[in-house]
Amino acid sequence: MKEIYLKDIAHGRSGDKGDTSNVCVYARKPEYYPIIEREVTVEKVKEYFGDMVKGEVTRYEVPSLNGFNFVMKHALGGGATLSLRLDSLGKSMGSAFMRMKIHVEEDELQVTAE
C-alpha cells in the first residue's frame, strides 16, 4: 500500500456560496475514477477537514465526467463577510482538498500510469 496526494491522480474546481463550500474532484484519467470513488468518501472528507467543516458533507457522483462533487455545509466560518479566516473563500478549500492523502496499491498506479 502506498500513500499519495489526491492531486497526483485528480484535479479540482471549487467555489463557495455563503457558508457552503463546493469542490468538484475529477480523475486525471478514467482509470483513476474507481480509486477516487473508494478513497474519497464522505467520512474521510469529514475526518480530513475536522472542525473546519461543521456541517454535513454530501458527495454527488458524476461518472460521465469521471468525477465527484462534494458540498460541505458550514465550512467557511460563516462565509466571506463573517469569517476571521484570512481566505475564507471556497477556492482555498479546493487546494486543501487536493492535499488529502489517499492509499493505493502499487499495481494500481502501474496499471493506471500506462
PDB file of C-alpha atoms in Angstrom, residues 14-23 52-58 60 69-80 85 88-91 93:
ATOM      1  CA  SER A  14     -14.127  24.803  -6.236  1.00  0.00           C
ATOM      2  CA  GLY A  15     -16.294  27.656  -5.157  1.00  0.00           C
ATOM      3  CA  ASP A  16     -18.481  28.927  -2.384  1.00  0.00           C
ATOM      4  CA  LYS A  17     -21.894  30.316  -1.618  1.00  0.00           C
ATOM      5  CA  GLY A  18     -22.272  31.831   1.814  1.00  0.00           C
ATOM      6  CA  ASP A  19     -21.018  29.301   4.344  1.00  0.00           C
ATOM      7  CA  THR A  20     -21.107  26.361   1.895  1.00  0.00           C
ATOM      8  CA  SER A  21     -18.048  25.132   0.015  1.00  0.00           C
ATOM      9  CA  ASN A  22     -18.339  23.168  -3.221  1.00  0.00           C
ATOM     10  CA  VAL A  23     -15.407  21.115  -4.537  1.00  0.00           C
ATOM     11  CA  MET A  52     -13.149  23.202   9.744  1.00  0.00           C
ATOM     12  CA  VAL A  53     -16.328  21.669   8.265  1.00  0.00           C
ATOM     13  CA  LYS A  54     -19.001  21.867  10.931  1.00  0.00           C
ATOM     14  CA  GLY A  55     -21.941  20.754   8.791  1.00  0.00           C
ATOM     15  CA  GLU A  56     -22.858  17.874   6.558  1.00  0.00           C
ATOM     16  CA  VAL A  57     -20.773  16.715   3.616  1.00  0.00           C
ATOM     17  CA  THR A  58     -22.595  15.359   0.573  1.00  0.00           C
ATOM     18  CA  TYR A  60     -22.546  13.525  -5.724  1.00  0.00           C
ATOM     19  CA  ASN A  69     -18.993  16.941  -6.468  1.00  0.00           C
ATOM     20  CA  PHE A  70     -18.593  17.488  -2.730  1.00  0.00           C
ATOM     21  CA  VAL A  71     -20.826  20.003  -0.977  1.00  0.00           C
ATOM     22  CA  MET A  72     -19.651  20.942   2.513  1.00  0.00           C
ATOM     23  CA  LYS A  73     -22.016  22.957   4.684  1.00  0.00           C
ATOM     24  CA  HIS A  74     -20.901  25.309   7.447  1.00  0.00           C
ATOM     25  CA  ALA A  75     -17.377  25.061   6.080  1.00  0.00           C
ATOM     26  CA  LEU A  76     -16.287  28.678   5.681  1.00  0.00           C
ATOM     27  CA  GLY A  77     -16.520  30.167   9.151  1.00  0.00           C
ATOM     28  CA  GLY A  78     -19.858  31.818   8.367  1.00  0.00           C
ATOM     29  CA  GLY A  79     -18.933  32.976   4.861  1.00  0.00           C
ATOM     30  CA  ALA A  80     -16.732  35.756   3.492  1.00  0.00           C
ATOM     31  CA  ARG A  85     -10.080  33.497   8.300  1.00  0.00           C
ATOM     32  CA  SER A  88     -12.422  32.019   3.625  1.00  0.00           C
ATOM     33  CA  LEU A  89     -13.445  31.546   0.014  1.00  0.00           C
ATOM     34  CA  GLY A  90     -14.137  28.097  -1.373  1.00  0.00           C
ATOM     35  CA  LYS A  91     -11.158  28.365  -3.743  1.00  0.00           C
ATOM     36  CA  MET A  93     -10.850  24.595   0.065  1.00  0.00           C
TER      37      MET A  93
END
